[in-house]
């Protein structure tokens, strides 16, 4: 075995190197559980059972509930069981074919219960029909049903739209994962969805049309379709008609002996059309809840993890010079340059694996605990945040190791450099109003600020090319200086 390869292998498999991998794995576990806890998720946010629907009361006070049951891939679930309970007893039941529609006589304590594969969802129907004994009606067709209240209990993690379902006056719409679209129409109507890219430049909003979709809706009949949403879409525009003149009328109450107030269009009311804009995002809501908190905890952990890599560089090279062990190693058939290169790249390998393990461990906990699956390209991109910082301080510490023979001074300088660049320099930026410029372009690992914005979906205004150049230079320049010194100086 070649001496340089043997030294590389020995350095990579040291007890401390393995211990570092364990530290980063445990850090990933800690970040995941802290993120989940802070995000205040409940099981219904991520369990594989989701229900959407609405309830209405017909003029003869029959209560009808219709809706859709779907899984975490956004597909309708067949064979889910729907129960209607009154006083704790089942008064009606049915099985879904994805959709369901069930009608019962009004009672004061109606509950809807959905069961599938050991999971349950339930909601108090009576409280939805008549909050505080008053029924507000969206619209009433002559002799037709009265829509009383949208029934909304669902798993928000499924929706590609980063906001909650959008009410369009005569319909409720939600975009689920995998470009699946569910619409609950309140009456017969035709709607047009305009998928656009909206950008704000110099106080002007520029809207670029990408695709339009025409839909015919049938009253109280939910529809489910898969739409090929253009990749650049960030807004959906829906023209809707609104009645501006509304008048109250009095109807008998099916619940109390008194009367109910009902809001309906006045006879002279004319519908007016305006564009209803829905913000659209490729990220699911559970992703949007989790990732900002995850990035925050990653930033907190990265306040401490670089110290581990600085110490790794110290034990791999600086301490060898300080204690005289390097001279003993040079007695073997290996040059000082090869020792430097083998140990430096062994540490680079440890830093790279540690960064990947840190993010991969967190992603695995997310998938196991809350069903949030991060794509491999997202894991790799996020891994660049710790990797860029670790490699920068590894290279800086190796540079100090070649310049200064005292291992203690090298270790102290490594820690001091980290404190200056990550704490003191940003504080100076705050005082001088140059914080963004300093953190985005001057400190080691500054690429993380663009990556953080990309991960969370925030519109971060940075020069990405300059951040990449800055990050690379912090790694390359100290490495080159170290190699030149090692090559020319007697160790």
Coordinates of C-alpha atoms in Angstrom, one line a residue, residues 37-302:
X37 CA -41.7 20.6 18.2
X38 CA -41.3 24.3 17.4
X39 CA -43.5 24.0 14.3
X40 CA -46.4 22.7 16.5
X41 CA -47.5 20.1 14.1
X42 CA -50.4 17.8 15.0
X43 CA -51.0 14.2 13.6
X44 CA -53.7 15.4 11.3
X45 CA -51.1 17.6 9.6
X46 CA -49.2 14.6 8.2
X47 CA -51.3 11.4 8.6
X48 CA -52.3 9.8 5.3
X49 CA -56.0 10.7 5.5
X50 CA -57.4 14.0 4.4
X51 CA -61.0 15.2 4.1
X52 CA -62.5 18.3 2.5
X53 CA -66.2 19.1 1.9
X54 CA -69.1 21.3 2.8
X55 CA -72.5 21.0 4.4
X56 CA -75.8 22.5 3.4
X57 CA -79.4 22.5 4.6
X58 CA -82.3 22.1 2.1
X59 CA -85.6 24.1 2.6
X60 CA -87.1 21.0 4.3
X61 CA -84.2 21.0 6.8
X62 CA -82.4 18.0 5.5
X63 CA -78.7 18.2 6.1
X64 CA -76.4 17.1 3.3
X65 CA -72.7 16.7 3.5
X66 CA -70.6 16.2 0.4
X67 CA -66.8 16.1 0.0
X68 CA -63.7 14.2 -1.0
X69 CA -61.4 11.9 0.9
X70 CA -57.8 11.8 -0.4
X71 CA -54.3 10.5 0.5
X72 CA -50.9 12.1 0.9
X73 CA -50.3 11.8 -2.8
X74 CA -53.4 13.9 -3.5
X75 CA -55.4 11.0 -4.9
X76 CA -59.0 10.2 -3.9
X77 CA -59.3 7.3 -1.5
X78 CA -61.9 4.6 -2.3
X79 CA -63.5 2.5 0.4
X80 CA -63.2 5.1 3.2
X81 CA -66.2 4.8 5.6
X82 CA -68.3 7.8 6.3
X83 CA -70.5 7.9 9.4
X84 CA -73.1 10.4 10.6
X85 CA -73.6 10.2 14.3
X86 CA -76.3 11.7 16.6
X87 CA -76.1 11.4 20.4
X88 CA -73.1 9.0 19.8
X89 CA -75.2 6.6 17.6
X90 CA -74.7 6.0 13.9
X91 CA -77.7 7.2 12.0
X92 CA -76.3 6.9 8.5
X93 CA -73.1 5.6 6.8
X94 CA -71.6 5.1 3.4
X95 CA -68.4 4.2 1.7
X96 CA -66.6 6.5 -0.6
X97 CA -65.4 6.2 -4.2
X98 CA -63.2 9.1 -3.4
X99 CA -66.2 11.4 -3.2
X100 CA -69.1 11.2 -0.8
X101 CA -72.6 12.7 -0.4
X102 CA -74.8 11.8 2.5
X103 CA -78.1 13.3 3.7
X104 CA -79.8 13.1 7.1
X105 CA -82.5 14.9 9.1
X106 CA -81.3 17.8 11.2
X107 CA -80.4 17.2 14.8
X108 CA -78.6 19.3 17.5
X109 CA -75.6 17.0 17.8
X110 CA -74.7 15.7 14.4
X111 CA -71.1 14.5 13.9
X112 CA -69.3 13.4 10.8
X113 CA -66.8 10.6 11.2
X114 CA -64.4 9.4 8.5
X115 CA -62.4 6.1 9.0
X116 CA -59.7 4.7 6.8
X117 CA -56.9 2.3 7.4
X118 CA -56.9 2.8 11.2
X119 CA -57.1 6.6 10.9
X120 CA -60.1 8.9 11.8
X121 CA -61.3 12.4 11.1
X122 CA -64.3 13.9 12.8
X123 CA -66.1 17.2 13.0
X124 CA -69.2 18.6 14.7
X125 CA -71.7 19.3 11.9
X126 CA -74.3 21.0 14.0
X127 CA -71.8 23.7 15.1
X128 CA -70.9 24.4 11.5
X129 CA -74.5 24.7 10.4
X130 CA -75.6 27.1 13.0
X131 CA -72.9 29.0 14.8
X132 CA -74.7 31.0 17.6
X133 CA -78.0 30.1 16.1
X134 CA -77.6 32.2 13.0
X135 CA -77.4 30.9 9.5
X136 CA -75.6 33.0 6.9
X137 CA -76.4 31.9 3.4
X138 CA -74.2 32.4 0.4
X139 CA -76.9 31.9 -2.2
X140 CA -80.3 30.3 -2.5
X141 CA -81.7 29.0 -5.7
X142 CA -85.5 28.8 -5.9
X143 CA -86.5 25.4 -4.7
X144 CA -82.9 24.4 -4.5
X145 CA -80.4 23.8 -1.7
X146 CA -79.1 26.4 0.7
X147 CA -75.3 26.4 1.2
X148 CA -74.7 27.2 4.8
X149 CA -71.1 26.8 5.6
X150 CA -67.9 25.5 4.1
X151 CA -66.8 22.3 5.9
X152 CA -63.0 22.5 6.2
X153 CA -61.1 19.8 8.0
X154 CA -58.2 18.6 6.0
X155 CA -54.5 17.9 5.9
X156 CA -52.8 21.2 4.9
X157 CA -49.5 19.3 4.1
X158 CA -50.9 18.1 0.9
X159 CA -51.5 21.4 -0.9
X160 CA -49.0 22.7 -3.4
X161 CA -50.7 26.1 -2.9
X162 CA -48.8 27.6 0.1
X163 CA -51.9 29.1 1.5
X164 CA -55.2 27.7 2.7
X165 CA -58.1 26.8 0.3
X166 CA -59.3 29.8 -1.5
X167 CA -63.0 30.9 -1.4
X168 CA -64.2 32.3 -4.7
X169 CA -67.7 33.3 -3.6
X170 CA -69.4 30.5 -5.6
X171 CA -66.7 27.9 -5.2
X172 CA -64.0 26.7 -2.9
X173 CA -60.7 25.7 -4.6
X174 CA -57.6 24.0 -3.4
X175 CA -54.5 22.8 -5.3
X176 CA -53.1 19.6 -3.8
X177 CA -49.8 17.9 -4.3
X178 CA -48.9 16.5 -7.8
X179 CA -50.9 19.3 -9.5
X180 CA -54.2 17.8 -8.4
X181 CA -57.0 20.3 -8.2
X182 CA -60.2 20.0 -6.2
X183 CA -63.1 22.5 -6.5
X184 CA -66.3 22.6 -4.5
X185 CA -68.9 24.7 -6.5
X186 CA -71.8 26.3 -4.6
X187 CA -73.8 26.7 -7.8
X188 CA -73.8 26.0 -11.5
X189 CA -71.1 28.2 -13.1
X190 CA -68.2 28.4 -15.5
X191 CA -64.8 29.6 -14.3
X192 CA -61.5 30.3 -16.0
X193 CA -58.2 29.8 -14.2
X194 CA -55.3 31.8 -15.5
X195 CA -51.9 30.5 -14.5
X196 CA -49.5 33.4 -14.5
X197 CA -46.1 34.5 -13.4
X198 CA -46.2 37.8 -11.5
X199 CA -43.2 40.0 -10.8
X200 CA -42.8 43.4 -9.2
X201 CA -40.3 45.7 -11.0
X202 CA -39.8 49.4 -10.4
X203 CA -43.2 49.9 -8.7
X204 CA -45.0 48.0 -11.5
X205 CA -46.5 44.6 -11.5
X206 CA -45.7 42.6 -14.6
X207 CA -48.0 39.6 -15.2
X208 CA -47.0 37.0 -17.8
X209 CA -49.8 34.6 -18.8
X210 CA -48.7 31.0 -19.0
X211 CA -51.8 28.9 -19.3
X212 CA -55.6 29.1 -19.0
X213 CA -58.1 26.5 -18.0
X214 CA -61.9 26.6 -18.5
X215 CA -64.1 24.6 -16.1
X216 CA -67.8 24.0 -16.0
X217 CA -69.0 23.6 -12.4
X218 CA -72.2 21.8 -11.3
X219 CA -73.8 23.0 -8.1
X220 CA -72.7 21.0 -4.9
X221 CA -70.7 18.5 -7.0
X222 CA -67.0 18.5 -6.2
X223 CA -64.7 17.9 -9.1
X224 CA -61.1 16.4 -9.0
X225 CA -58.7 16.9 -11.9
X226 CA -55.0 16.8 -12.5
X227 CA -53.7 20.0 -14.1
X228 CA -50.3 20.4 -15.7
X229 CA -49.3 23.7 -13.9
X230 CA -46.5 25.5 -15.7
X231 CA -43.2 25.6 -13.7
X232 CA -43.0 29.4 -13.6
X233 CA -46.5 29.8 -12.1
X234 CA -46.6 31.9 -8.9
X235 CA -50.2 33.2 -9.1
X236 CA -53.5 31.9 -10.3
X237 CA -56.1 34.5 -11.4
X238 CA -59.8 33.7 -11.3
X239 CA -62.4 36.1 -12.6
X240 CA -65.4 36.0 -10.2
X241 CA -68.8 37.7 -9.9
X242 CA -69.7 39.4 -6.6
X243 CA -73.0 41.0 -5.6
X244 CA -72.3 44.3 -3.9
X245 CA -75.8 45.0 -2.7
X246 CA -76.9 42.5 -0.1
X247 CA -80.2 42.6 1.9
X248 CA -81.2 40.6 5.0
X249 CA -84.4 38.5 5.0
X250 CA -86.0 36.5 7.7
X251 CA -86.5 32.7 7.5
X252 CA -88.0 30.3 10.0
X253 CA -85.3 28.5 12.1
X254 CA -85.1 24.7 11.9
X255 CA -83.2 24.8 15.1
X256 CA -84.8 27.3 17.5
X257 CA -88.3 28.7 18.0
X258 CA -87.1 32.2 16.9
X259 CA -86.1 33.3 13.5
X260 CA -82.8 33.3 11.6
X261 CA -81.1 36.1 9.7
X262 CA -80.2 35.2 6.1
X263 CA -78.0 37.3 3.8
X264 CA -79.1 37.3 0.1
X265 CA -78.6 39.5 -2.9
X266 CA -81.2 42.3 -3.1
X267 CA -83.5 42.2 -6.1
X268 CA -81.7 45.2 -7.7
X269 CA -78.2 43.8 -7.1
X270 CA -76.0 43.4 -10.1
X271 CA -73.0 41.1 -10.2
X272 CA -69.7 42.7 -10.8
X273 CA -66.6 40.9 -12.1
X274 CA -63.2 41.3 -10.7
X275 CA -60.0 39.2 -10.7
X276 CA -59.4 37.1 -7.6
X277 CA -55.6 36.4 -7.3
X278 CA -54.4 33.3 -5.5
X279 CA -50.7 33.1 -4.6
X280 CA -49.2 29.8 -5.7
X281 CA -46.1 28.0 -4.5
X282 CA -44.5 24.7 -5.4
X283 CA -44.0 24.0 -1.7
X284 CA -46.5 22.2 0.4
X285 CA -47.8 23.9 3.5
X286 CA -46.1 21.5 5.8
X287 CA -42.9 22.2 4.0
X288 CA -43.5 25.9 4.4
X289 CA -44.1 25.4 8.1
X290 CA -41.1 23.2 8.7
X291 CA -38.3 24.6 6.5
X292 CA -37.9 28.1 8.0
X293 CA -37.7 26.6 11.5
X294 CA -35.2 24.0 10.2
X295 CA -33.0 26.6 8.6
X296 CA -33.1 28.6 11.9
X297 CA -31.9 25.5 13.9
X298 CA -29.3 24.7 11.3
X299 CA -27.9 28.2 11.7
X300 CA -27.9 27.8 15.5
X301 CA -26.1 24.4 15.2
X302 CA -23.6 25.9 12.8

